PDB file of C-alpha atoms and ligand atoms in Angstrom:
ATOM      1  CA  MET F   1      -1.343   7.147  15.581  1.00 89.00           C
ATOM      2  CA  LYS F   2       1.446   5.739  13.468  1.00 91.00           C
ATOM      3  CA  THR F   3       1.082   1.997  12.898  1.00 89.00           C
ATOM      4  CA  ARG F   4       3.477  -0.108  14.946  1.00 88.00           C
ATOM      5  CA  GLU F   5       6.805  -0.901  13.296  1.00 90.00           C
ATOM      6  CA  SER F   6       6.031   1.244  10.268  1.00 87.00           C
ATOM      7  CA  GLY F   7       9.059   3.509  10.471  1.00 88.00           C
ATOM      8  CA  MET F   8      11.204   3.520   7.355  1.00 91.00           C
ATOM      9  CA  PRO F   9      14.909   2.839   6.879  1.00 92.00           C
ATOM     10  CA  GLU F  10      16.997   5.119   4.683  1.00 94.00           C
ATOM     11  CA  GLU F  11      15.432   5.511   1.249  1.00 95.00           C
ATOM     12  CA  SER F  12      18.535   4.105  -0.467  1.00 95.00           C
ATOM     13  CA  MET F  13      18.026   0.887   1.477  1.00 95.00           C
ATOM     14  CA  TRP F  14      14.226   0.730   1.041  1.00 95.00           C
ATOM     15  CA  GLU F  15      14.405   1.065  -2.743  1.00 95.00           C
ATOM     16  CA  GLN F  16      16.669  -1.991  -2.999  1.00 96.00           C
ATOM     17  CA  PHE F  17      13.828  -4.223  -1.857  1.00 97.00           C
ATOM     18  CA  PHE F  18      11.478  -3.664  -4.802  1.00 95.00           C
ATOM     19  CA  ASP F  19      11.055  -3.311  -8.537  1.00 96.00           C
ATOM     20  CA  PRO F  20       7.885  -1.195  -8.238  1.00 98.00           C
ATOM     21  CA  PRO F  21       6.748  -1.090 -11.916  1.00 98.00           C
ATOM     22  CA  ALA F  22       7.203  -4.871 -12.177  1.00 97.00           C
ATOM     23  CA  ILE F  23       5.310  -5.455  -8.927  1.00 98.00           C
ATOM     24  CA  LEU F  24       2.459  -3.206  -9.998  1.00 98.00           C
ATOM     25  CA  ALA F  25       2.239  -4.907 -13.396  1.00 98.00           C
ATOM     26  CA  LYS F  26       2.160  -8.325 -11.712  1.00 97.00           C
ATOM     27  CA  LEU F  27      -0.728  -7.089  -9.594  1.00 97.00           C
ATOM     28  CA  GLY F  28      -2.655  -6.137 -12.724  1.00 96.00           C
ATOM     29  CA  VAL F  29      -2.141  -2.380 -12.648  1.00 98.00           C
ATOM     30  CA  SER F  30      -2.550  -0.753 -16.065  1.00 97.00           C
ATOM     31  CA  HIS F  31      -4.057   2.282 -17.746  1.00 97.00           C
ATOM     32  CA  LEU F  32      -7.416   0.489 -17.567  1.00 97.00           C
ATOM     33  CA  ILE F  33      -7.455   1.467 -13.896  1.00 98.00           C
ATOM     34  CA  ARG F  34      -8.573   5.004 -13.243  1.00 98.00           C
ATOM     35  CA  ASP F  35      -8.521   6.292  -9.665  1.00 98.00           C
ATOM     36  CA  VAL F  36      -6.307   4.956  -6.880  1.00 98.00           C
ATOM     37  CA  ALA F  37      -5.978   5.291  -3.096  1.00 98.00           C
ATOM     38  CA  GLU F  38      -2.692   4.386  -1.437  1.00 98.00           C
ATOM     39  CA  PHE F  39      -2.590   3.799   2.315  1.00 98.00           C
ATOM     40  CA  GLY F  40       0.862   4.949   3.471  1.00 98.00           C
ATOM     41  CA  CYS F  41       2.893   6.417   0.613  1.00 98.00           C
ATOM     42  CA  GLY F  42       6.220   6.308   2.460  1.00 98.00           C
ATOM     43  CA  TYR F  43       8.921   7.645   0.138  1.00 98.00           C
ATOM     44  CA  GLY F  44       6.556   7.423  -2.837  1.00 98.00           C
ATOM     45  CA  THR F  45       8.187   4.153  -3.890  1.00 98.00           C
ATOM     46  CA  PHE F  46       4.907   2.978  -5.419  1.00 98.00           C
ATOM     47  CA  THR F  47       3.069   6.303  -5.665  1.00 98.00           C
ATOM     48  CA  ILE F  48       5.148   7.603  -8.544  1.00 98.00           C
ATOM     49  CA  PRO F  49       5.085   4.458 -10.692  1.00 98.00           C
ATOM     50  CA  VAL F  50       1.369   3.832 -10.103  1.00 98.00           C
ATOM     51  CA  ALA F  51       0.603   7.434 -11.089  1.00 98.00           C
ATOM     52  CA  ARG F  52       2.430   6.839 -14.379  1.00 98.00           C
ATOM     53  CA  MET F  53       0.540   3.594 -15.038  1.00 98.00           C
ATOM     54  CA  VAL F  54      -3.102   4.502 -14.363  1.00 98.00           C
ATOM     55  CA  SER F  55      -5.409   6.839 -16.249  1.00 98.00           C
ATOM     56  CA  GLY F  56      -6.892   8.735 -13.307  1.00 98.00           C
ATOM     57  CA  THR F  57      -5.891  10.292 -10.002  1.00 98.00           C
ATOM     58  CA  VAL F  58      -3.785   8.792  -7.217  1.00 98.00           C
ATOM     59  CA  CYS F  59      -4.710   9.908  -3.695  1.00 98.00           C
ATOM     60  CA  ALA F  60      -1.915   8.906  -1.345  1.00 98.00           C
ATOM     61  CA  PHE F  61      -2.033   9.194   2.438  1.00 98.00           C
ATOM     62  CA  ASP F  62       0.624   9.239   5.117  1.00 98.00           C
ATOM     63  CA  ILE F  63       0.759  10.397   8.706  1.00 97.00           C
ATOM     64  CA  ASP F  64       4.423  11.373   8.489  1.00 97.00           C
ATOM     65  CA  ARG F  65       5.220  14.872   7.229  1.00 97.00           C
ATOM     66  CA  ASP F  66       8.673  13.821   6.002  1.00 97.00           C
ATOM     67  CA  MET F  67       7.180  11.030   3.911  1.00 97.00           C
ATOM     68  CA  ILE F  68       4.629  13.380   2.373  1.00 98.00           C
ATOM     69  CA  GLN F  69       7.358  15.910   1.595  1.00 98.00           C
ATOM     70  CA  SER F  70       9.630  13.279   0.101  1.00 98.00           C
ATOM     71  CA  THR F  71       6.840  12.030  -2.165  1.00 98.00           C
ATOM     72  CA  GLN F  72       5.720  15.566  -3.012  1.00 98.00           C
ATOM     73  CA  GLU F  73       9.227  16.420  -4.166  1.00 98.00           C
ATOM     74  CA  LYS F  74       9.237  13.430  -6.537  1.00 98.00           C
ATOM     75  CA  VAL F  75       5.794  14.362  -7.868  1.00 98.00           C
ATOM     76  CA  ARG F  76       7.103  17.855  -8.618  1.00 98.00           C
ATOM     77  CA  ARG F  77      10.337  16.588 -10.164  1.00 98.00           C
ATOM     78  CA  GLU F  78       8.453  14.130 -12.403  1.00 97.00           C
ATOM     79  CA  GLY F  79       5.889  16.741 -13.396  1.00 98.00           C
ATOM     80  CA  LEU F  80       3.021  14.452 -12.395  1.00 98.00           C
ATOM     81  CA  ARG F  81      -0.342  16.190 -12.308  1.00 98.00           C
ATOM     82  CA  ASN F  82      -2.469  13.281 -11.138  1.00 98.00           C
ATOM     83  CA  VAL F  83      -1.214  12.809  -7.572  1.00 98.00           C
ATOM     84  CA  ARG F  84      -2.907  14.244  -4.474  1.00 98.00           C
ATOM     85  CA  LEU F  85      -1.030  13.822  -1.206  1.00 98.00           C
ATOM     86  CA  HIS F  86      -2.767  13.985   2.162  1.00 98.00           C
ATOM     87  CA  MET F  87      -1.064  14.090   5.529  1.00 98.00           C
ATOM     88  CA  ARG F  88      -3.581  12.168   7.565  1.00 97.00           C
ATOM     89  CA  ASP F  89      -4.006   9.383  10.090  1.00 97.00           C
ATOM     90  CA  PHE F  90      -6.052   6.901   8.092  1.00 97.00           C
ATOM     91  CA  VAL F  91      -6.588   4.655  11.110  1.00 97.00           C
ATOM     92  CA  ALA F  92      -8.127   7.366  13.279  1.00 96.00           C
ATOM     93  CA  GLU F  93      -9.791   9.423  10.538  1.00 97.00           C
ATOM     94  CA  GLY F  94     -10.156   7.204   7.485  1.00 98.00           C
ATOM     95  CA  THR F  95      -9.175   8.602   4.107  1.00 98.00           C
ATOM     96  CA  GLY F  96     -11.929  11.179   3.842  1.00 98.00           C
ATOM     97  CA  LEU F  97     -12.596   9.979   0.304  1.00 98.00           C
ATOM     98  CA  VAL F  98     -16.146   9.678  -0.920  1.00 98.00           C
ATOM     99  CA  GLU F  99     -17.685   6.206  -0.811  1.00 98.00           C
ATOM    100  CA  ALA F 100     -17.235   4.194  -4.039  1.00 98.00           C
ATOM    101  CA  SER F 101     -14.807   6.684  -5.574  1.00 98.00           C
ATOM    102  CA  VAL F 102     -11.669   4.690  -6.479  1.00 98.00           C
ATOM    103  CA  ASP F 103     -10.901   1.673  -8.655  1.00 98.00           C
ATOM    104  CA  LEU F 104      -7.783   0.452  -6.860  1.00 98.00           C
ATOM    105  CA  ALA F 105      -6.818   0.539  -3.183  1.00 98.00           C
ATOM    106  CA  MET F 106      -3.211  -0.225  -2.251  1.00 98.00           C
ATOM    107  CA  LEU F 107      -2.293  -1.632   1.156  1.00 98.00           C
ATOM    108  CA  PHE F 108       1.450  -2.099   0.779  1.00 98.00           C
ATOM    109  CA  ASN F 109       3.585  -3.111   3.759  1.00 98.00           C
ATOM    110  CA  ILE F 110       0.984  -1.857   6.218  1.00 98.00           C
ATOM    111  CA  LEU F 111      -1.266  -4.772   7.241  1.00 97.00           C
ATOM    112  CA  HIS F 112       0.821  -5.539  10.320  1.00 97.00           C
ATOM    113  CA  ALA F 113      -1.192  -2.650  11.785  1.00 95.00           C
ATOM    114  CA  GLU F 114      -2.765  -2.965  15.216  1.00 95.00           C
ATOM    115  CA  ARG F 115      -6.189  -2.816  13.591  1.00 95.00           C
ATOM    116  CA  PRO F 116      -5.949  -4.177  10.050  1.00 97.00           C
ATOM    117  CA  HIS F 117      -9.750  -4.431   9.869  1.00 98.00           C
ATOM    118  CA  VAL F 118     -10.048  -0.653  10.002  1.00 98.00           C
ATOM    119  CA  LEU F 119      -7.885  -0.299   6.911  1.00 98.00           C
ATOM    120  CA  LEU F 120      -9.665  -3.074   5.042  1.00 98.00           C
ATOM    121  CA  GLN F 121     -13.098  -1.709   5.885  1.00 98.00           C
ATOM    122  CA  GLU F 122     -12.057   1.751   4.720  1.00 98.00           C
ATOM    123  CA  ALA F 123     -10.644   0.290   1.487  1.00 98.00           C
ATOM    124  CA  TYR F 124     -13.944  -1.526   0.930  1.00 98.00           C
ATOM    125  CA  ARG F 125     -15.936   1.651   1.556  1.00 98.00           C
ATOM    126  CA  ILE F 126     -14.035   3.811  -0.928  1.00 98.00           C
ATOM    127  CA  LEU F 127     -13.745   1.218  -3.706  1.00 98.00           C
ATOM    128  CA  ARG F 128     -16.157   1.178  -6.593  1.00 98.00           C
ATOM    129  CA  SER F 129     -17.750  -2.110  -7.510  1.00 96.00           C
ATOM    130  CA  PRO F 130     -16.072  -3.680  -9.346  1.00 95.00           C
ATOM    131  CA  GLY F 131     -12.839  -2.463  -7.808  1.00 98.00           C
ATOM    132  CA  THR F 132      -9.531  -3.992  -6.826  1.00 98.00           C
ATOM    133  CA  LEU F 133      -7.648  -4.260  -3.570  1.00 98.00           C
ATOM    134  CA  ALA F 134      -3.919  -4.920  -3.937  1.00 98.00           C
ATOM    135  CA  ILE F 135      -1.923  -6.009  -0.906  1.00 98.00           C
ATOM    136  CA  ILE F 136       1.778  -6.582  -0.651  1.00 98.00           C
ATOM    137  CA  HIS F 137       3.730  -7.591   2.382  1.00 98.00           C
ATOM    138  CA  TRP F 138       7.031  -9.033   3.504  1.00 98.00           C
ATOM    139  CA  ASN F 139       7.352 -12.787   3.152  1.00 98.00           C
ATOM    140  CA  TYR F 140       6.747 -14.677   6.363  1.00 98.00           C
ATOM    141  CA  ASP F 141      10.441 -15.406   6.636  1.00 98.00           C
ATOM    142  CA  PRO F 142      12.685 -14.261   9.473  1.00 97.00           C
ATOM    143  CA  THR F 143      15.700 -13.926   7.137  1.00 97.00           C
ATOM    144  CA  THR F 144      14.319 -10.945   5.185  1.00 97.00           C
ATOM    145  CA  PRO F 145      16.600  -7.925   5.687  1.00 96.00           C
ATOM    146  CA  ARG F 146      13.722  -5.756   6.999  1.00 95.00           C
ATOM    147  CA  GLY F 147      10.053  -6.091   7.779  1.00 96.00           C
ATOM    148  CA  PRO F 148       7.973  -6.156  10.939  1.00 97.00           C
ATOM    149  CA  SER F 149       8.825  -8.642  13.656  1.00 96.00           C
ATOM    150  CA  MET F 150       7.532 -12.145  13.064  1.00 97.00           C
ATOM    151  CA  GLU F 151       5.032 -11.867  15.941  1.00 97.00           C
ATOM    152  CA  ILE F 152       3.038  -9.259  14.043  1.00 97.00           C
ATOM    153  CA  ARG F 153       3.989 -10.046  10.419  1.00 97.00           C
ATOM    154  CA  PRO F 154       0.870 -11.413   8.701  1.00 98.00           C
ATOM    155  CA  LYS F 155       0.995 -14.541   6.562  1.00 97.00           C
ATOM    156  CA  PRO F 156      -0.890 -14.321   3.243  1.00 97.00           C
ATOM    157  CA  GLU F 157      -3.655 -16.591   4.616  1.00 96.00           C
ATOM    158  CA  ARG F 158      -4.156 -14.173   7.489  1.00 97.00           C
ATOM    159  CA  CYS F 159      -4.488 -11.178   5.126  1.00 97.00           C
ATOM    160  CA  LEU F 160      -6.929 -13.129   2.957  1.00 97.00           C
ATOM    161  CA  ALA F 161      -9.053 -14.051   5.975  1.00 97.00           C
ATOM    162  CA  TRP F 162      -9.145 -10.442   7.199  1.00 98.00           C
ATOM    163  CA  ALA F 163     -10.001  -9.214   3.704  1.00 98.00           C
ATOM    164  CA  ALA F 164     -12.790 -11.773   3.385  1.00 97.00           C
ATOM    165  CA  GLU F 165     -14.242 -10.528   6.683  1.00 98.00           C
ATOM    166  CA  ALA F 166     -14.332  -7.033   5.174  1.00 98.00           C
ATOM    167  CA  GLY F 167     -16.225  -8.376   2.145  1.00 98.00           C
ATOM    168  CA  PHE F 168     -13.444  -8.889  -0.418  1.00 98.00           C
ATOM    169  CA  ILE F 169     -13.181 -11.866  -2.740  1.00 97.00           C
ATOM    170  CA  ALA F 170      -9.709 -13.223  -3.556  1.00 95.00           C
ATOM    171  CA  LEU F 171      -8.876 -13.198  -7.265  1.00 92.00           C
ATOM    172  CA  THR F 172      -5.726 -15.279  -6.904  1.00 83.00           C
ATOM    173  CA  SER F 173      -5.828 -18.753  -5.406  1.00 79.00           C
ATOM    174  CA  ARG F 174      -2.231 -18.385  -4.189  1.00 92.00           C
ATOM    175  CA  PRO F 175      -0.112 -15.368  -3.350  1.00 97.00           C
ATOM    176  CA  VAL F 176       1.760 -13.690  -6.188  1.00 97.00           C
ATOM    177  CA  ASP F 177       5.494 -14.115  -5.662  1.00 97.00           C
ATOM    178  CA  LEU F 178       7.260 -10.750  -5.687  1.00 98.00           C
ATOM    179  CA  PRO F 179      10.895 -11.666  -5.279  1.00 96.00           C
ATOM    180  CA  PRO F 180      13.099 -11.266  -3.483  1.00 97.00           C
ATOM    181  CA  TYR F 181      11.178 -10.538  -0.275  1.00 97.00           C
ATOM    182  CA  HIS F 182       7.462  -9.941  -0.839  1.00 98.00           C
ATOM    183  CA  TYR F 183       4.178 -11.550  -1.714  1.00 98.00           C
ATOM    184  CA  GLY F 184       1.137  -9.958  -3.295  1.00 98.00           C
ATOM    185  CA  LEU F 185      -2.610 -10.509  -3.113  1.00 98.00           C
ATOM    186  CA  ILE F 186      -5.289  -9.297  -5.508  1.00 98.00           C
ATOM    187  CA  LEU F 187      -8.876  -9.089  -4.305  1.00 98.00           C
ATOM    188  CA  ALA F 188     -12.134  -7.869  -5.728  1.00 98.00           C
ATOM    189  CA  ARG F 189     -14.724  -5.561  -4.209  1.00 97.00           C
TER     190      ARG F 189
HETATM  191  C1  SAM U   1       6.325   0.531   6.044  1.00 76.42           C
HETATM  192  S1  SAM U   1       5.866   2.048   5.312  1.00 76.42           S
HETATM  193  C2  SAM U   1       5.327   1.515   3.689  1.00 76.42           C
HETATM  194  C3  SAM U   1       5.286   2.635   2.693  1.00 76.42           C
HETATM  195  C4  SAM U   1       4.826   2.247   1.301  1.00 76.42           C
HETATM  196  N1  SAM U   1       3.476   1.688   1.332  1.00 76.42           N
HETATM  197  C5  SAM U   1       5.788   1.275   0.680  1.00 76.42           C
HETATM  198  O1  SAM U   1       5.487   0.066   0.683  1.00 76.42           O
HETATM  199  O2  SAM U   1       6.845   1.704   0.210  1.00 76.42           O
HETATM  200  C6  SAM U   1       4.336   2.461   6.103  1.00 76.42           C
HETATM  201  C7  SAM U   1       3.939   3.916   5.924  1.00 76.42           C
HETATM  202  O3  SAM U   1       2.655   4.094   6.520  1.00 76.42           O
HETATM  203  C8  SAM U   1       2.666   5.307   7.240  1.00 76.42           C
HETATM  204  N2  SAM U   1       1.688   5.187   8.333  1.00 76.42           N
HETATM  205  C9  SAM U   1       1.791   4.421   9.449  1.00 76.42           C
HETATM  206  N3  SAM U   1       0.705   4.552  10.216  1.00 76.42           N
HETATM  207  C10 SAM U   1      -0.110   5.441   9.592  1.00 76.42           C
HETATM  208  C11 SAM U   1      -1.384   5.998   9.911  1.00 76.42           C
HETATM  209  N4  SAM U   1      -2.030   5.665  11.039  1.00 76.42           N
HETATM  210  N5  SAM U   1      -1.943   6.895   9.044  1.00 76.42           N
HETATM  211  C12 SAM U   1      -1.281   7.236   7.903  1.00 76.42           C
HETATM  212  N6  SAM U   1      -0.058   6.741   7.558  1.00 76.42           N
HETATM  213  C13 SAM U   1       0.514   5.851   8.389  1.00 76.42           C
HETATM  214  C14 SAM U   1       4.102   5.455   7.745  1.00 76.42           C
HETATM  215  O4  SAM U   1       4.411   6.798   8.037  1.00 76.42           O
HETATM  216  C15 SAM U   1       4.907   4.882   6.574  1.00 76.42           C
HETATM  217  O5  SAM U   1       5.293   5.874   5.665  1.00 76.42           O
END
């Protein structure tokens, strides 16, 4: 089932909220990272840039056919050969990836899910050791132009506590500021 409040606005609006290559670089993404799993590709806002930055394969998952098609079209247009898109409910079914098979898991704008532990446990399962979990989410600030309602919007401390329960170790003592509206967290498997 689609995560609560995870519908997307128009793409032209969504893309105004981020500088994806800069965000990914701030989170330590580089060609030294090989294989990636992205939970919820949306419009491919981060899928395309991460595929250009890493040296291996990006497996991106989304439950929404339109989102998969939108991302697929960009993959085709960019001539990227290292992206695999899967239409799948990763809460109900997991990713289907083999255990310890990726170096980076991306949970971007998705941890307001009903069951964040399920996503974190799946990320832990599929990550190699050492491997990296990157989280971004909307600042805990009611004035942001979008983002889940404040009742379900997780603060960074909340994400860190959930991630620790799943076995992750935080690599940053404080959240990475991703202006204008987001924060980032980097954790180790
Ligand atoms: C808020 S969007 C974020 C997209 C992308 N991570 C970004 O930051 O640009 C969340 C995405 O997760 C997808 N999604 C929500 N619940 C899902 C589920 N249970 N399984 C797979 N995808 C899901 C939605 O369709 C949507 O595209």
